[in-house]
Structure formats: C-alpha cells, structure tokens
Amino acid sequence: YLVCPFSTPRLRRVELSLESLHSKDVLILDLGTSIYQWNGARSLRATRFKAMEFCRRINDWQRHGNARIAVVEQDAE
C-alpha cells in the first residue's frame, strides 16, 4: 500500500517494486506475520501517522494483534 502525501493522506495499492519507492511517500508491506512501514526521507509527519494507524488496524482486525510491525526510515543505515 502507498500512503499518498496529500492534504488528507490517502491509501492505494501499488506494485511491489523499487519504482514504487519515492522519498515523499510512505509504503506499507503486509507479509502476514510482519507488517513493514517504509517512510520516505521527505514524507510528511501526518502521512507517517496515518500509515501507522493503518498498520495497527491491519494488525488488530486481521492478525488479532499477532503481527510484528516494523518501521523503516529511508535514510537509516
């Protein structure tokens, strides 16, 4: 999923590829037992927050709290 950085962050599905990674965006990768949130270096705080809300919602509603959520920053080592 891609969380788009508009005035109100929106969620949409994107293809899993390097071309989907943009520094202004936040992406969510749901692997079932693990959910990854990738924060682009230039993404907005509101977009990051909305993405984390969505990750938690997936975990609570679909994984019954059993999934591991990890946040990855674009510029992190």
Tab-separated table of N, CA, C and O in Angstrom:
chain	number	residue	atom	x	y	z
A	1	TYR	N	0.833	-1.180	0.000
A	1	TYR	CA	0.000	0.000	0.000
A	1	TYR	C	0.874	1.238	0.000
A	1	TYR	O	1.931	1.252	0.606
A	2	LEU	N	0.414	2.257	-0.625
A	2	LEU	CA	1.087	3.551	-0.651
A	2	LEU	C	0.192	4.556	0.044
A	2	LEU	O	-0.995	4.643	-0.251
A	3	VAL	N	0.748	5.285	0.984
A	3	VAL	CA	0.010	6.361	1.630
A	3	VAL	C	0.465	7.655	0.973
A	3	VAL	O	1.626	8.041	1.093
A	4	CYS	N	-0.426	8.283	0.216
A	4	CYS	CA	-0.087	9.463	-0.581
A	4	CYS	C	-0.093	10.730	0.272
A	4	CYS	O	-0.986	10.930	1.078
A	5	PRO	N	0.872	11.604	0.070
A	5	PRO	CA	1.017	12.811	0.894
A	5	PRO	C	0.203	14.000	0.407
A	5	PRO	O	0.746	15.018	0.030
A	6	PHE	N	-1.107	13.873	0.392
A	6	PHE	CA	-1.948	14.992	0.011
A	6	PHE	C	-2.440	15.684	1.273
A	6	PHE	O	-2.058	15.319	2.371
A	7	SER	N	-3.293	16.694	1.155
A	7	SER	CA	-3.787	17.399	2.337
A	7	SER	C	-4.428	16.422	3.318
A	7	SER	O	-4.272	16.556	4.512
A	8	THR	N	-5.121	15.414	2.796
A	8	THR	CA	-5.612	14.312	3.609
A	8	THR	C	-4.954	13.053	3.055
A	8	THR	O	-5.210	12.690	1.905
A	9	PRO	N	-4.076	12.409	3.831
A	9	PRO	CA	-3.389	11.221	3.302
A	9	PRO	C	-4.386	10.171	2.824
A	9	PRO	O	-5.388	9.904	3.470
A	10	ARG	N	-4.095	9.599	1.653
A	10	ARG	CA	-4.948	8.562	1.071
A	10	ARG	C	-4.134	7.306	0.862
A	10	ARG	O	-2.926	7.359	0.649
A	11	LEU	N	-4.820	6.199	0.864
A	11	LEU	CA	-4.186	4.898	0.729
A	11	LEU	C	-4.552	4.297	-0.615
A	11	LEU	O	-5.709	4.370	-1.041
A	12	ARG	N	-3.560	3.714	-1.296
A	12	ARG	CA	-3.853	2.998	-2.546
A	12	ARG	C	-2.841	1.882	-2.716
A	12	ARG	O	-1.735	1.933	-2.174
A	13	ARG	N	-3.220	0.867	-3.453
A	13	ARG	CA	-2.323	-0.263	-3.706
A	13	ARG	C	-1.355	0.094	-4.829
A	13	ARG	O	-1.732	0.748	-5.796
A	14	VAL	N	-0.120	-0.364	-4.665
A	14	VAL	CA	0.878	-0.188	-5.713
A	14	VAL	C	1.612	-1.506	-5.910
A	14	VAL	O	1.603	-2.382	-5.039
A	15	GLU	N	2.239	-1.637	-7.054
A	15	GLU	CA	3.025	-2.825	-7.348
A	15	GLU	C	4.262	-2.847	-6.467
A	15	GLU	O	4.873	-1.809	-6.197
A	16	LEU	N	4.657	-4.024	-6.027
A	16	LEU	CA	5.848	-4.185	-5.208
A	16	LEU	C	7.075	-4.114	-6.117
A	16	LEU	O	7.412	-5.066	-6.824
A	17	SER	N	7.706	-2.921	-6.140
A	17	SER	CA	8.879	-2.718	-6.977
A	17	SER	C	9.662	-1.513	-6.471
A	17	SER	O	9.136	-0.686	-5.722
A	18	LEU	N	10.906	-1.401	-6.870
A	18	LEU	CA	11.734	-0.261	-6.479
A	18	LEU	C	11.172	1.045	-7.023
A	18	LEU	O	11.345	2.102	-6.415
A	19	GLU	N	10.476	0.986	-8.145
A	19	GLU	CA	9.894	2.180	-8.733
A	19	GLU	C	8.788	2.770	-7.852
A	19	GLU	O	8.411	3.927	-8.006
A	20	SER	N	8.262	1.988	-6.916
A	20	SER	CA	7.211	2.464	-6.010
A	20	SER	C	7.762	3.280	-4.847
A	20	SER	O	7.005	3.908	-4.123
A	21	LEU	N	9.079	3.262	-4.652
A	21	LEU	CA	9.690	3.968	-3.530
A	21	LEU	C	10.042	5.396	-3.917
A	21	LEU	O	10.903	5.623	-4.759
A	22	HIS	N	9.339	6.355	-3.312
A	22	HIS	CA	9.586	7.775	-3.545
A	22	HIS	C	9.788	8.445	-2.198
A	22	HIS	O	9.089	8.142	-1.233
A	23	SER	N	10.707	9.382	-2.126
A	23	SER	CA	11.081	9.976	-0.837
A	23	SER	C	9.951	10.751	-0.163
A	23	SER	O	9.990	10.961	1.038
A	24	LYS	N	8.918	11.154	-0.895
A	24	LYS	CA	7.797	11.883	-0.287
A	24	LYS	C	6.683	10.952	0.198
A	24	LYS	O	5.740	11.401	0.825
A	25	ASP	N	6.791	9.664	-0.088
A	25	ASP	CA	5.725	8.711	0.209
A	25	ASP	C	6.055	7.833	1.406
A	25	ASP	O	7.193	7.751	1.856
A	26	VAL	N	5.033	7.154	1.881
A	26	VAL	CA	5.158	6.120	2.906
A	26	VAL	C	4.518	4.868	2.320
A	26	VAL	O	3.420	4.925	1.767
A	27	LEU	N	5.226	3.743	2.417
A	27	LEU	CA	4.695	2.489	1.891
A	27	LEU	C	4.515	1.484	3.014
A	27	LEU	O	5.272	1.485	3.985
A	28	ILE	N	3.518	0.627	2.857
A	28	ILE	CA	3.238	-0.431	3.822
A	28	ILE	C	3.336	-1.758	3.079
A	28	ILE	O	2.705	-1.939	2.034
A	29	LEU	N	4.120	-2.672	3.630
A	29	LEU	CA	4.259	-4.012	3.074
A	29	LEU	C	3.702	-4.991	4.095
A	29	LEU	O	4.237	-5.123	5.193
A	30	ASP	N	2.620	-5.659	3.739
A	30	ASP	CA	1.950	-6.610	4.628
A	30	ASP	C	2.361	-8.018	4.219
A	30	ASP	O	1.985	-8.499	3.161
A	31	LEU	N	3.138	-8.675	5.088
A	31	LEU	CA	3.591	-10.035	4.810
A	31	LEU	C	2.885	-11.063	5.702
A	31	LEU	O	3.348	-12.187	5.828
A	32	GLY	N	1.795	-10.664	6.303
A	32	GLY	CA	1.044	-11.585	7.154
A	32	GLY	C	1.492	-11.504	8.605
A	32	GLY	O	0.872	-10.835	9.413
A	33	THR	N	2.597	-12.172	8.935
A	33	THR	CA	3.092	-12.142	10.316
A	33	THR	C	3.949	-10.921	10.591
A	33	THR	O	4.246	-10.626	11.738
A	34	SER	N	4.349	-10.214	9.548
A	34	SER	CA	5.118	-8.976	9.684
A	34	SER	C	4.504	-7.912	8.783
A	34	SER	O	4.118	-8.197	7.652
A	35	ILE	N	4.450	-6.695	9.321
A	35	ILE	CA	3.957	-5.549	8.561
A	35	ILE	C	5.045	-4.489	8.621
A	35	ILE	O	5.481	-4.105	9.707
A	36	TYR	N	5.514	-4.048	7.458
A	36	TYR	CA	6.583	-3.058	7.389
A	36	TYR	C	6.036	-1.726	6.902
A	36	TYR	O	5.263	-1.684	5.948
A	37	GLN	N	6.452	-0.669	7.570
A	37	GLN	CA	6.129	0.693	7.137
A	37	GLN	C	7.443	1.339	6.726
A	37	GLN	O	8.348	1.494	7.538
A	38	TRP	N	7.549	1.715	5.449
A	38	TRP	CA	8.741	2.384	4.920
A	38	TRP	C	8.429	3.864	4.801
A	38	TRP	O	7.488	4.248	4.104
A	39	ASN	N	9.189	4.680	5.522
A	39	ASN	CA	8.987	6.131	5.497
A	39	ASN	C	10.015	6.785	4.581
A	39	ASN	O	11.219	6.679	4.838
A	40	GLY	N	9.544	7.441	3.537
A	40	GLY	CA	10.443	8.190	2.674
A	40	GLY	C	11.055	9.349	3.447
A	40	GLY	O	10.436	9.906	4.360
A	41	ALA	N	12.268	9.728	3.095
A	41	ALA	CA	13.004	10.771	3.818
A	41	ALA	C	12.261	12.104	3.835
A	41	ALA	O	12.383	12.870	4.782
A	42	ARG	N	11.469	12.384	2.809
A	42	ARG	CA	10.766	13.666	2.722
A	42	ARG	C	9.262	13.522	2.968
A	42	ARG	O	8.492	14.418	2.659
A	43	SER	N	8.853	12.398	3.560
A	43	SER	CA	7.428	12.187	3.826
A	43	SER	C	6.975	13.057	4.996
A	43	SER	O	7.754	13.387	5.886
A	44	LEU	N	5.709	13.421	4.970
A	44	LEU	CA	5.133	14.283	5.995
A	44	LEU	C	4.793	13.487	7.253
A	44	LEU	O	4.445	12.304	7.174
A	45	ARG	N	4.859	14.159	8.388
A	45	ARG	CA	4.548	13.504	9.653
A	45	ARG	C	3.104	12.989	9.656
A	45	ARG	O	2.833	11.897	10.156
A	46	ALA	N	2.174	13.763	9.101
A	46	ALA	CA	0.771	13.336	9.050
A	46	ALA	C	0.611	12.060	8.221
A	46	ALA	O	-0.185	11.179	8.559
A	47	THR	N	1.392	11.940	7.154
A	47	THR	CA	1.338	10.757	6.311
A	47	THR	C	1.896	9.554	7.062
A	47	THR	O	1.327	8.462	7.024
A	48	ARG	N	2.982	9.740	7.777
A	48	ARG	CA	3.575	8.658	8.575
A	48	ARG	C	2.603	8.193	9.653
A	48	ARG	O	2.445	7.000	9.905
A	49	PHE	N	1.941	9.149	10.308
A	49	PHE	CA	0.988	8.826	11.358
A	49	PHE	C	-0.189	8.024	10.796
A	49	PHE	O	-0.611	7.027	11.376
A	50	LYS	N	-0.724	8.457	9.650
A	50	LYS	CA	-1.846	7.760	9.018
A	50	LYS	C	-1.447	6.337	8.638
A	50	LYS	O	-2.230	5.397	8.812
A	51	ALA	N	-0.237	6.172	8.146
A	51	ALA	CA	0.250	4.838	7.785
A	51	ALA	C	0.347	3.944	9.021
A	51	ALA	O	-0.031	2.767	8.978
A	52	MET	N	0.851	4.487	10.143
A	52	MET	CA	0.961	3.694	11.365
A	52	MET	C	-0.423	3.295	11.868
A	52	MET	O	-0.618	2.166	12.316
A	53	GLU	N	-1.393	4.201	11.766
A	53	GLU	CA	-2.768	3.862	12.139
A	53	GLU	C	-3.270	2.683	11.312
A	53	GLU	O	-3.890	1.768	11.836
A	54	PHE	N	-2.981	2.707	10.025
A	54	PHE	CA	-3.423	1.631	9.137
A	54	PHE	C	-2.728	0.318	9.480
A	54	PHE	O	-3.361	-0.735	9.513
A	55	CYS	N	-1.419	0.376	9.766
A	55	CYS	CA	-0.684	-0.835	10.158
A	55	CYS	C	-1.290	-1.446	11.419
A	55	CYS	O	-1.478	-2.664	11.513
A	56	ARG	N	-1.592	-0.612	12.379
A	56	ARG	CA	-2.191	-1.098	13.631
A	56	ARG	C	-3.580	-1.672	13.392
A	56	ARG	O	-3.966	-2.668	13.998
A	57	ARG	N	-4.336	-1.042	12.502
A	57	ARG	CA	-5.672	-1.545	12.184
A	57	ARG	C	-5.592	-2.922	11.531
A	57	ARG	O	-6.365	-3.825	11.873
A	58	ILE	N	-4.661	-3.093	10.597
A	58	ILE	CA	-4.459	-4.406	9.976
A	58	ILE	C	-4.128	-5.428	11.064
A	58	ILE	O	-4.689	-6.520	11.107
A	59	ASN	N	-3.190	-5.079	11.935
A	59	ASN	CA	-2.753	-5.999	12.976
A	59	ASN	C	-3.904	-6.344	13.928
A	59	ASN	O	-4.102	-7.510	14.271
A	60	ASP	N	-4.652	-5.350	14.354
A	60	ASP	CA	-5.742	-5.592	15.303
A	60	ASP	C	-6.889	-6.375	14.682
A	60	ASP	O	-7.376	-7.345	15.268
A	61	TRP	N	-7.339	-5.972	13.510
A	61	TRP	CA	-8.539	-6.553	12.921
A	61	TRP	C	-8.291	-7.850	12.162
A	61	TRP	O	-9.121	-8.742	12.177
A	62	GLN	N	-7.147	-7.945	11.474
A	62	GLN	CA	-6.918	-9.121	10.642
A	62	GLN	C	-5.934	-10.112	11.249
A	62	GLN	O	-5.997	-11.297	10.959
A	63	ARG	N	-5.012	-9.632	12.068
A	63	ARG	CA	-3.975	-10.515	12.629
A	63	ARG	C	-4.177	-10.753	14.126
A	63	ARG	O	-3.359	-11.368	14.764
A	64	HIS	N	-5.252	-10.196	14.686
A	64	HIS	CA	-5.590	-10.352	16.106
A	64	HIS	C	-4.419	-9.994	17.015
A	64	HIS	O	-4.189	-10.633	18.037
A	65	GLY	N	-3.658	-8.975	16.606
A	65	GLY	CA	-2.540	-8.486	17.413
A	65	GLY	C	-1.293	-9.342	17.359
A	65	GLY	O	-0.345	-9.108	18.110
A	66	ASN	N	-1.236	-10.331	16.461
A	66	ASN	CA	-0.108	-11.264	16.413
A	66	ASN	C	0.996	-10.887	15.433
A	66	ASN	O	2.049	-11.523	15.410
A	67	ALA	N	0.764	-9.885	14.608
A	67	ALA	CA	1.786	-9.486	13.626
A	67	ALA	C	2.812	-8.563	14.282
A	67	ALA	O	2.530	-7.883	15.264
A	68	ARG	N	3.988	-8.548	13.734
A	68	ARG	CA	5.062	-7.652	14.175
A	68	ARG	C	5.076	-6.472	13.224
A	68	ARG	O	5.099	-6.647	12.001
A	69	ILE	N	5.043	-5.245	13.765
A	69	ILE	CA	5.090	-4.037	12.944
A	69	ILE	C	6.483	-3.436	13.056
A	69	ILE	O	6.980	-3.229	14.164
A	70	ALA	N	7.112	-3.187	11.927
A	70	ALA	CA	8.450	-2.581	11.909
A	70	ALA	C	8.407	-1.332	11.032
A	70	ALA	O	7.777	-1.321	9.975
A	71	VAL	N	9.082	-0.282	11.496
A	71	VAL	CA	9.166	0.974	10.738
A	71	VAL	C	10.587	1.101	10.214
A	71	VAL	O	11.554	0.965	10.964
A	72	VAL	N	10.699	1.374	8.923
A	72	VAL	CA	11.992	1.522	8.267
A	72	VAL	C	12.074	2.936	7.689
A	72	VAL	O	11.181	3.352	6.969
A	73	GLU	N	13.123	3.657	8.040
A	73	GLU	CA	13.342	5.007	7.518
A	73	GLU	C	14.224	4.927	6.287
A	73	GLU	O	15.202	4.174	6.262
A	74	GLN	N	13.927	5.707	5.277
A	74	GLN	CA	14.679	5.669	4.018
A	74	GLN	C	16.162	5.931	4.243
A	74	GLN	O	16.993	5.258	3.664
A	75	ASP	N	16.509	6.898	5.073
A	75	ASP	CA	17.908	7.260	5.257
A	75	ASP	C	18.602	6.491	6.367
A	75	ASP	O	19.764	6.757	6.662
A	76	ALA	N	17.915	5.536	7.000
A	76	ALA	CA	18.527	4.780	8.093
A	76	ALA	C	19.558	3.792	7.556
A	76	ALA	O	19.436	3.289	6.451
A	77	GLU	N	20.554	3.547	8.325
A	77	GLU	CA	21.604	2.579	7.957
A	77	GLU	C	21.087	1.164	8.148
A	77	GLU	O	20.401	0.870	9.055
